[in-house]
Coordinates of C-alpha atoms and ligand atoms in Angstrom, one line a residue:
X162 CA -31.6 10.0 -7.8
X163 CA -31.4 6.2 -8.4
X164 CA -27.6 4.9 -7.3
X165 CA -26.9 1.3 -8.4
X166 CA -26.6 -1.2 -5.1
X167 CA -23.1 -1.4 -6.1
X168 CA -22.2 1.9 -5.8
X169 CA -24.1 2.5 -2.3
X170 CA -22.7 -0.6 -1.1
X171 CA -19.0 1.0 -1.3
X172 CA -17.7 2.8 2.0
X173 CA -15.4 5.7 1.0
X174 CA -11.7 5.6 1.5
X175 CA -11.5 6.1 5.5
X176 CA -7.9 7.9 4.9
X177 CA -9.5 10.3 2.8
X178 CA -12.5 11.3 5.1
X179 CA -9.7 12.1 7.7
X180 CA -7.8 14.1 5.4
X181 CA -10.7 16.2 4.9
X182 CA -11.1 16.7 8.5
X183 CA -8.2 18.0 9.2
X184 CA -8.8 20.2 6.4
X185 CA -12.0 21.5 7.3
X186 CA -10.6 22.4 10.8
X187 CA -7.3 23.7 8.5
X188 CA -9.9 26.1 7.1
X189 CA -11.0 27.1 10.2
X190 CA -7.5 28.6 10.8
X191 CA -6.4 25.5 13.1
X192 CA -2.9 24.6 12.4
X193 CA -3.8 21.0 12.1
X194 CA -0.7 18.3 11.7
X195 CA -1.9 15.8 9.6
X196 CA -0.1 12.3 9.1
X197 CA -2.9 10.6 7.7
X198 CA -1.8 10.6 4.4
X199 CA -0.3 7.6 2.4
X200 CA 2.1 9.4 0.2
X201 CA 6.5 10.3 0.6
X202 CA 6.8 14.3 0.6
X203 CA 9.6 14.2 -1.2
X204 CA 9.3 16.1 -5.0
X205 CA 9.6 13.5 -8.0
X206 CA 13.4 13.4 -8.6
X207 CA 14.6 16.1 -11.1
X208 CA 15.9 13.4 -13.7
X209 CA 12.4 12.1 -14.1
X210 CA 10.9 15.4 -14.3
X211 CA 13.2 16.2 -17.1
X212 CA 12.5 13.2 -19.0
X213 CA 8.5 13.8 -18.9
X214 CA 8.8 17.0 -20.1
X215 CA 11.9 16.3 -22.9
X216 CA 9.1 13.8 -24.3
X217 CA 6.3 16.2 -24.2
X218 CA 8.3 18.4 -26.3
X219 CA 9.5 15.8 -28.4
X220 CA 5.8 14.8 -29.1
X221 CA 6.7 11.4 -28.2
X222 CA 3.4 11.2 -25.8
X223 CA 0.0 12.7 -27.4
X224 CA -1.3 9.5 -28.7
X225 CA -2.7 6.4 -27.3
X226 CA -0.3 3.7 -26.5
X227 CA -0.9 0.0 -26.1
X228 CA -3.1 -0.8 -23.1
X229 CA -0.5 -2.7 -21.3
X230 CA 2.0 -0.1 -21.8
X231 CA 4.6 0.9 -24.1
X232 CA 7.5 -2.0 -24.5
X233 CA 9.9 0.1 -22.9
X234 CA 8.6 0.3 -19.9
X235 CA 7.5 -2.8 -19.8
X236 CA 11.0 -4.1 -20.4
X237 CA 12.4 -1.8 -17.9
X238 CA 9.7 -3.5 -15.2
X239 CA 10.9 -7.0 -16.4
X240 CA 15.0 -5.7 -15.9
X241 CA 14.0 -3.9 -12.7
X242 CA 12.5 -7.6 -11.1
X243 CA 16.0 -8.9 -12.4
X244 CA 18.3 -6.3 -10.6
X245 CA 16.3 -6.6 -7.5
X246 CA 15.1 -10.0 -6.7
X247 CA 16.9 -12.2 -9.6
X248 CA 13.3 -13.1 -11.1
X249 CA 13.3 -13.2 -14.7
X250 CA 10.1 -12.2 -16.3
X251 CA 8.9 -11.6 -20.0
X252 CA 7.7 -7.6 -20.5
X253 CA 4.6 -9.7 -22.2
X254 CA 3.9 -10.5 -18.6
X255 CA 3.5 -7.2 -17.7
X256 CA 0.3 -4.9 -17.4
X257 CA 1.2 -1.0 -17.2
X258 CA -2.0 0.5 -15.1
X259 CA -3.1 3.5 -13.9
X260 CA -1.7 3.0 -10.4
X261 CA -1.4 0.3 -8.3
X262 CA -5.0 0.6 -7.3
X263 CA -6.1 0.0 -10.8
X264 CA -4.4 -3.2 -11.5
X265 CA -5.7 -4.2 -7.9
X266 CA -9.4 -3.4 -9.0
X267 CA -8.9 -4.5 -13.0
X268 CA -7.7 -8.2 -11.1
X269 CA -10.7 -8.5 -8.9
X270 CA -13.0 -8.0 -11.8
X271 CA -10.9 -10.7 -13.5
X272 CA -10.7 -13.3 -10.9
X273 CA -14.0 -13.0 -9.2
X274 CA -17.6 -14.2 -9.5
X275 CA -20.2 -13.0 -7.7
X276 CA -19.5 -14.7 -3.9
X277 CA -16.1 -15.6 -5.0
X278 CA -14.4 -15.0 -1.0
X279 CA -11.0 -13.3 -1.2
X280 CA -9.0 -13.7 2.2
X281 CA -7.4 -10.5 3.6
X282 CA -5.0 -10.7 6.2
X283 CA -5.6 -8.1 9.1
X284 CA -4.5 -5.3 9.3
X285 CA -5.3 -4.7 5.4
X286 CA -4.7 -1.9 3.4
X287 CA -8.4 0.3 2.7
X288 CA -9.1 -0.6 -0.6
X289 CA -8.9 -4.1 -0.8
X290 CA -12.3 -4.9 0.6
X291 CA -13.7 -2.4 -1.1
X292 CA -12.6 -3.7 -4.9
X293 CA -13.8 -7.1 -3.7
X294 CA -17.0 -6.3 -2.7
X295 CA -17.2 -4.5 -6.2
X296 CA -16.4 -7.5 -7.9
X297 CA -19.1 -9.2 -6.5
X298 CA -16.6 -11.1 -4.3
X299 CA -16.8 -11.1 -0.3
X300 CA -13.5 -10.5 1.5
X301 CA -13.1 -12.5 4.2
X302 CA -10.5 -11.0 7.1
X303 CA -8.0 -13.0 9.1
X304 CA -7.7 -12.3 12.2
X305 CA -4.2 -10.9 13.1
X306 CA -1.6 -13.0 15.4
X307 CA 0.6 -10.8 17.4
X308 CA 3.6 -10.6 15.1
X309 CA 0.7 -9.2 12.7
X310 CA 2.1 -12.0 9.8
X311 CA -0.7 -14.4 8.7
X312 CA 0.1 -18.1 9.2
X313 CA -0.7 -21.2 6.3
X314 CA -2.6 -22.8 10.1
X315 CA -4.7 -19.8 10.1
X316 CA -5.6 -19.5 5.9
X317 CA -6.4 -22.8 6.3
X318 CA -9.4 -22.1 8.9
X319 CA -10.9 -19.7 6.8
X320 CA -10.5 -21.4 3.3
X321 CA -13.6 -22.7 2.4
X322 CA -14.2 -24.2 -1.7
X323 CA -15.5 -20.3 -3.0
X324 CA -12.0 -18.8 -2.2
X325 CA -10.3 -17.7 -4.9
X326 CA -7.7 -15.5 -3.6
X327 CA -5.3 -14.5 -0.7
X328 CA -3.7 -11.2 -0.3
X329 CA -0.5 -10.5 0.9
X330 CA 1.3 -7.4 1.2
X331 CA 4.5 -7.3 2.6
X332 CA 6.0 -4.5 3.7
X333 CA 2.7 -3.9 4.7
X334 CA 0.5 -0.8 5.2
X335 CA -0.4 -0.1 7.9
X336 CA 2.5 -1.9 10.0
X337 CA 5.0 -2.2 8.2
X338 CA 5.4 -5.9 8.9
X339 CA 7.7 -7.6 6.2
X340 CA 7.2 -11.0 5.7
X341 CA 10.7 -13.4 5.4
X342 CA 11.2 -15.3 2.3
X343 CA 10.6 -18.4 4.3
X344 CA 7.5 -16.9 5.4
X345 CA 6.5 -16.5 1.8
X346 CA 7.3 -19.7 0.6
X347 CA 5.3 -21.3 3.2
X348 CA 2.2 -18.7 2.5
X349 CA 3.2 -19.7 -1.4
X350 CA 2.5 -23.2 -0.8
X351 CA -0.6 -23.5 1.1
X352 CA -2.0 -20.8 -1.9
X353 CA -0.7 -23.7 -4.5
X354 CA -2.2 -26.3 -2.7
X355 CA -5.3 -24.3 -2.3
X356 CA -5.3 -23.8 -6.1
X357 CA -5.5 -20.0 -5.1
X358 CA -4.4 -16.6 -6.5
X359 CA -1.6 -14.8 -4.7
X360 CA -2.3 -11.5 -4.9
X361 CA 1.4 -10.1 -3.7
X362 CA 1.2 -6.2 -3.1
X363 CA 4.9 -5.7 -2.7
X364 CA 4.5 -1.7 -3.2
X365 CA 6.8 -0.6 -0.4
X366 CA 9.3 -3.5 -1.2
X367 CA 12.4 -1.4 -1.7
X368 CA 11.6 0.9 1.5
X369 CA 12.9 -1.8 4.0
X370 CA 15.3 -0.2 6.7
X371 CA 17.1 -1.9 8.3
X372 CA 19.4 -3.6 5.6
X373 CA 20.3 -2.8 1.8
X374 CA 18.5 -5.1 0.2
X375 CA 14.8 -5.2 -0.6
X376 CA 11.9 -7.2 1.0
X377 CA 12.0 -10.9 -0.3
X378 CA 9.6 -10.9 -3.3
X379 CA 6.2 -13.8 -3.3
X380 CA 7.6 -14.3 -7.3
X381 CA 11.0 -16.2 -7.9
X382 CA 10.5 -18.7 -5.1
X383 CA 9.1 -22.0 -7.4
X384 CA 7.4 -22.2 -10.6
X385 CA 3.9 -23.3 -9.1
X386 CA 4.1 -20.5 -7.0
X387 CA 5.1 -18.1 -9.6
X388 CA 2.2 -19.0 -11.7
X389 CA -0.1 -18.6 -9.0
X390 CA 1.1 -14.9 -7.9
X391 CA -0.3 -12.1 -9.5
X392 CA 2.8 -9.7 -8.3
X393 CA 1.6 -6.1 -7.9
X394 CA 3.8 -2.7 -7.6
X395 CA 4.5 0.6 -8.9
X396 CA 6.2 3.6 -9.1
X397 CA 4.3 6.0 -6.5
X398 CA 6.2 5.4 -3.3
X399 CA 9.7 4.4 -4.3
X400 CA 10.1 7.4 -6.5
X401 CA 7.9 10.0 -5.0
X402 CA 5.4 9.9 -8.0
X403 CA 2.1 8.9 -6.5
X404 CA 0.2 11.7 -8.8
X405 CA 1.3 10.4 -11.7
X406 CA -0.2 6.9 -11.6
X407 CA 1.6 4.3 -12.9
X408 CA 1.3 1.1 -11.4
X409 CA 1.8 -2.7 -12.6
X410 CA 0.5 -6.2 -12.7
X411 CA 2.9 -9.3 -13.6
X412 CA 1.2 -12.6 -14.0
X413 CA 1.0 -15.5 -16.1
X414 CA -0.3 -15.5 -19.8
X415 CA -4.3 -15.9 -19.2
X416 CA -4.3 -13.3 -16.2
X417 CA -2.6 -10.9 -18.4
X418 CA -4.7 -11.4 -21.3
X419 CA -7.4 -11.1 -19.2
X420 CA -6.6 -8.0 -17.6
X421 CA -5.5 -6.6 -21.0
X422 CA -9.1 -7.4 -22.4
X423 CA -10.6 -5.7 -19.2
X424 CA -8.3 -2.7 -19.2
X425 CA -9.3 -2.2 -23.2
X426 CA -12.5 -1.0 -21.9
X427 CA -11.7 1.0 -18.8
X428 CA -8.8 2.8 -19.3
X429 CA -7.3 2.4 -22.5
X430 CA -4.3 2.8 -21.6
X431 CA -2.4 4.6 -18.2
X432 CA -1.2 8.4 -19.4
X433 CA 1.9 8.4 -21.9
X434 CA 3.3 11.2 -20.4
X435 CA 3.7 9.0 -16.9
X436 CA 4.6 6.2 -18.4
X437 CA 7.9 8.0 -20.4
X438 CA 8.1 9.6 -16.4
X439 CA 8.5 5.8 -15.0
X440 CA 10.6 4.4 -17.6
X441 CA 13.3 7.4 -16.3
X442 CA 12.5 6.4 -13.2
X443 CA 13.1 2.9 -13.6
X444 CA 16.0 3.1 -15.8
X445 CA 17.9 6.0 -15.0
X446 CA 20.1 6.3 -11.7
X447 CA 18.8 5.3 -8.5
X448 CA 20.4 7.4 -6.0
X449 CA 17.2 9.4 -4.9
X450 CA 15.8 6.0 -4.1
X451 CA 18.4 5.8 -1.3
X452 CA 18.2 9.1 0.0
X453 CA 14.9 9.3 0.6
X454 CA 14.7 5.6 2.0
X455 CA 17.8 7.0 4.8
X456 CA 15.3 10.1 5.3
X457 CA 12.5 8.0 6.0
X458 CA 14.8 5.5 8.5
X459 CA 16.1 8.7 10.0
X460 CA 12.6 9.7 10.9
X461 CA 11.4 6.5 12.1
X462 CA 13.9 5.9 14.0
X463 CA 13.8 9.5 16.0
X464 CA 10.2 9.5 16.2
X465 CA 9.6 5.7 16.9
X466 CA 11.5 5.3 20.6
X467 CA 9.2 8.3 21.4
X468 CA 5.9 7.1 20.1
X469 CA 6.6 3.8 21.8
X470 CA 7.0 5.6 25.3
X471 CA 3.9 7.4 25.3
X472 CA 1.0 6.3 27.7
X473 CA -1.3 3.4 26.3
X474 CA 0.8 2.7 23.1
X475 CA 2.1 0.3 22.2
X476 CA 4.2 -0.9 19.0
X477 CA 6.9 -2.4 17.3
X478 CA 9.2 -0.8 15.3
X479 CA 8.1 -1.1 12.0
X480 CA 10.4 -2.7 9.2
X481 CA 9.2 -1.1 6.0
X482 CA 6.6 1.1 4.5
X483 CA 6.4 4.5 6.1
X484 CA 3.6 4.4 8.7
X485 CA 3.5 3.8 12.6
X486 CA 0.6 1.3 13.6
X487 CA 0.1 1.9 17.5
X488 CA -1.9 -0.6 19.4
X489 CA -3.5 2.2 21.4
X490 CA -6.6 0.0 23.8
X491 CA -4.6 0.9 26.8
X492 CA -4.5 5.2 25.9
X493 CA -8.5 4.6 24.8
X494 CA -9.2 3.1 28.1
X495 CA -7.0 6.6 30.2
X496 CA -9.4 8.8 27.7
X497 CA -12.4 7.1 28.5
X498 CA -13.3 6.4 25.1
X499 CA -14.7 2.8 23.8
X500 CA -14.1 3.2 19.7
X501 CA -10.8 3.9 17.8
X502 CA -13.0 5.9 15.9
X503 CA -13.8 8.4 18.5
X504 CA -10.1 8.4 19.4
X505 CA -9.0 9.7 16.5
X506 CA -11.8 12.1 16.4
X507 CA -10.5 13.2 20.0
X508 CA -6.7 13.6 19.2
X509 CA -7.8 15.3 16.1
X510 CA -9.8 18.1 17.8
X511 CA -8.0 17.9 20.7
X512 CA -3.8 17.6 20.0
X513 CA -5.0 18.9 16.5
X514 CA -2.6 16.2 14.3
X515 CA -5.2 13.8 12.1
X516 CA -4.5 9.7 11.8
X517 CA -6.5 7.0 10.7
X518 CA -8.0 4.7 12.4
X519 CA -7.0 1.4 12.5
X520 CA -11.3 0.2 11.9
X521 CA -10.4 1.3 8.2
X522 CA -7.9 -1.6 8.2
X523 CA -9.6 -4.1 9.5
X524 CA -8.4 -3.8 13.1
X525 CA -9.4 -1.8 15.8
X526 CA -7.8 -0.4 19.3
X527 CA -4.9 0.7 16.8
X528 CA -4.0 4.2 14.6
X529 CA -1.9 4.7 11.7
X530 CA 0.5 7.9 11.5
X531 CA 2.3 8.1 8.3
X532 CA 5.6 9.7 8.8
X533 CA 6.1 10.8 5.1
X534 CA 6.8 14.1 6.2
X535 CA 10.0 16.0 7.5
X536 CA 11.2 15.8 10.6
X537 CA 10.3 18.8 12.4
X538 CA 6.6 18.6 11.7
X539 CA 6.9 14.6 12.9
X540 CA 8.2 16.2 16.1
X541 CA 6.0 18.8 16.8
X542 CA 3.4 16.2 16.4
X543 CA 4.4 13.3 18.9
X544 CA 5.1 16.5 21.2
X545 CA 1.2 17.7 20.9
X546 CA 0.2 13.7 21.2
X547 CA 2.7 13.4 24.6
X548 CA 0.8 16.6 25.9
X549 CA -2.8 15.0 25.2
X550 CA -2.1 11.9 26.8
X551 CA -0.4 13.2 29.8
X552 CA -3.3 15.3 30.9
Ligands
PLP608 C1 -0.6 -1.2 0.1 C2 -0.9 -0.3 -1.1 N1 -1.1 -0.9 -2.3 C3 -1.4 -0.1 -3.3 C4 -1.4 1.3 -3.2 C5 -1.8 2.0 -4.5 O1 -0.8 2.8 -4.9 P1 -0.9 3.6 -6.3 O2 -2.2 3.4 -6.9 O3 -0.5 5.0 -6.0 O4 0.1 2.9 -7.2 C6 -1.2 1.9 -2.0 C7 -1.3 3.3 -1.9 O5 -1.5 3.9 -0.8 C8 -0.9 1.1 -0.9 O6 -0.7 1.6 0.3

């Protein structure tokens, strides 16, 4: 079977392969804790539920809809970006997609030619690379500084005349670093300068802890940098709906256009049913929001002081998101083991609770543990990882 270059030059999603291997030694009747996986445990609040199925009845959502998503949730996007950060956008500026990923891999295609570099601060989330290198674009990783924030001194080493793009994401996966806004405008700038694309993945923006506001936004800061941000979000992780895949894209005129010209062809349009699901979500009240961001900050903050303790990590607590990013060179060097790669493999088969390693982020000698799931099971786990490392 002949396989394009394209397609054998993609590596699959690292968190994935680990979720399978804890389910393969699941099926061999191991009880397995697995906090590899990227999504809140939480069920999608009732209200939204109800409002999918009230417009499924209604017939409201068997036909197709405009590819950038019907108005009303487009307008709900626009007066959700108002409530939260002040920024005042049209809904024409806004591209409905199927998921978060999809507006990230419809705005690669868009924004790259082949050898086009795109710069990815490490530690990155998975897919990035991956879309780039299937827009014919090369990503180009930054190397990391201790606080785990990219600096404008560091883009500008690796900007060279084929960059095109930078990506921030902020709170970030897997660390859960959250940029400041002053940190942002200064990224903002140097991007403007640069005459490059911000592509700002502000996912986990409204799961910051410890305050009751949201992460500063890359959009709203100045009009040059607002034209050169491509802001990128969705509903998965703030309402507990990452199966039904609505994400979103808000950019300036000819990167929406563009995107809505691209989209035409690949998707048509992100499901109606989901779409009537996030403009609930968006609209309707948001006190499940809340309660499941104190759930998670209860959790971190139980499971994070003990984490932090155990032999050979080392972390900081991590503002936002819902993952734990341990440096973890010092517990490799105590199991005698030289690749993170073969350290998860060891705590997997050996403390029997799957993570990811931190290779699939662009940074080695670290693991990611999602703790997106209750707190008994995030117990039970640091209790099996505190027995592997003490023996
Ligand atoms: C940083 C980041 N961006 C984007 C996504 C994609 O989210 P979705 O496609 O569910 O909207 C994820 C999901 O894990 C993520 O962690």
């Amino acid at each position: 079977m002949h396989l394009s270059n394209r397609a054998q030059g993609v590596s699959p999603s690292a968190t994935l392969a680990t979720g399978q291997r804890a389910q393969a030694l699941q099926a061999q009747g191991i009880d397995v804790i697995n906090l590899s996986v990227g999504q809140p445990d939480y069920t999608t609040p009732q209200a939204i539920k109800d409002a999918a199925v009230a417009a499924i009845q209604a017939d409201r959502v068997n036909g197709y809809t405009a590819t950038e998503g019907v108005l009303p949730l487009r307008q709900a996007i626009a007066a959700n970006l108002a409530t939260l950060h002040d920024i005042h956008v049209a809904p024409q500026q806004v591209v409905v997609t199927t998921g978060a990923k999809m507006a990230l891999y419809a705005l690669f295609q868009v924004l790259l030619n082949p050898g086009d570099a795109v710069l990815l601060p490490a530690p990155y989330w998975v897919s990035y690379s991956e879309q780039v290198k299937l827009a014919g674009g090369q990503p180009i990783e930054v190397a990391p500084t201790d606080s785990l924030k990219v600096t404008p001194a560091q883009l500008a080493a690796a900007v060279t005349p084929t960059t095109r793009a930078i990506v921030l994401n902020s709170p970030q996966n897997p660390s859960g670093t959250t940029y400041t806004r002053a940190e942002l405008r200064a990224i903002g700038e140097f991007a403007v300068a640069h005459d490059l694309v911000i592509v700002a993945d502000e996912i986990y923006g409204e799961l910051l802890y410890d305050t009751d506001q949201v992460a500063p936004s890359m959009l709203g800061i100045s009009a040059a940098i607002d034209d050169h941000t491509v802001l990128i979000n969705g509903v998965s992780k703030t309402y507990a709906m990452t199966g039904w895949r609505i994400g979103y894209a808000v950019a300036n005129p000819t990167i929406t256009q563009a995107l809505k010209t691209l989209l035409s062809h690949m998707t048509g349009n992100p499901a109606a049913v989901s779409q009537a699901a996030a403009t609930a979500a968006l609209t309707g009240s948001q006190a499940s929001v809340a309660e499941m961001k104190a759930g998670f900050k209860h959790r971190r903050d139980v499971i994070y002081p003990q984490l932090a303790a155990l032999p050979g990590f080392r972390l900081t607590k991590p503002a936002g998101a819902f993952y734990f990013f341990p440096d973890v060179t010092a517990a490799m060097a105590r199991k005698h083991v030289t690749t993170t790669a073969d350290f998860v493999d060891l705590i997997l088969n050996e403390a029997h609770v799957a993570t990811v390693t931190g290779e699939a982020f662009g940074l080695p000698g670290h693991i990611r543990l999602s703790y997106a799931t209750d707190l008994a099971t995030l117990q039970a786990a640091v209790d099996r990882l505190r027995a592997f490392m003490s023996d």
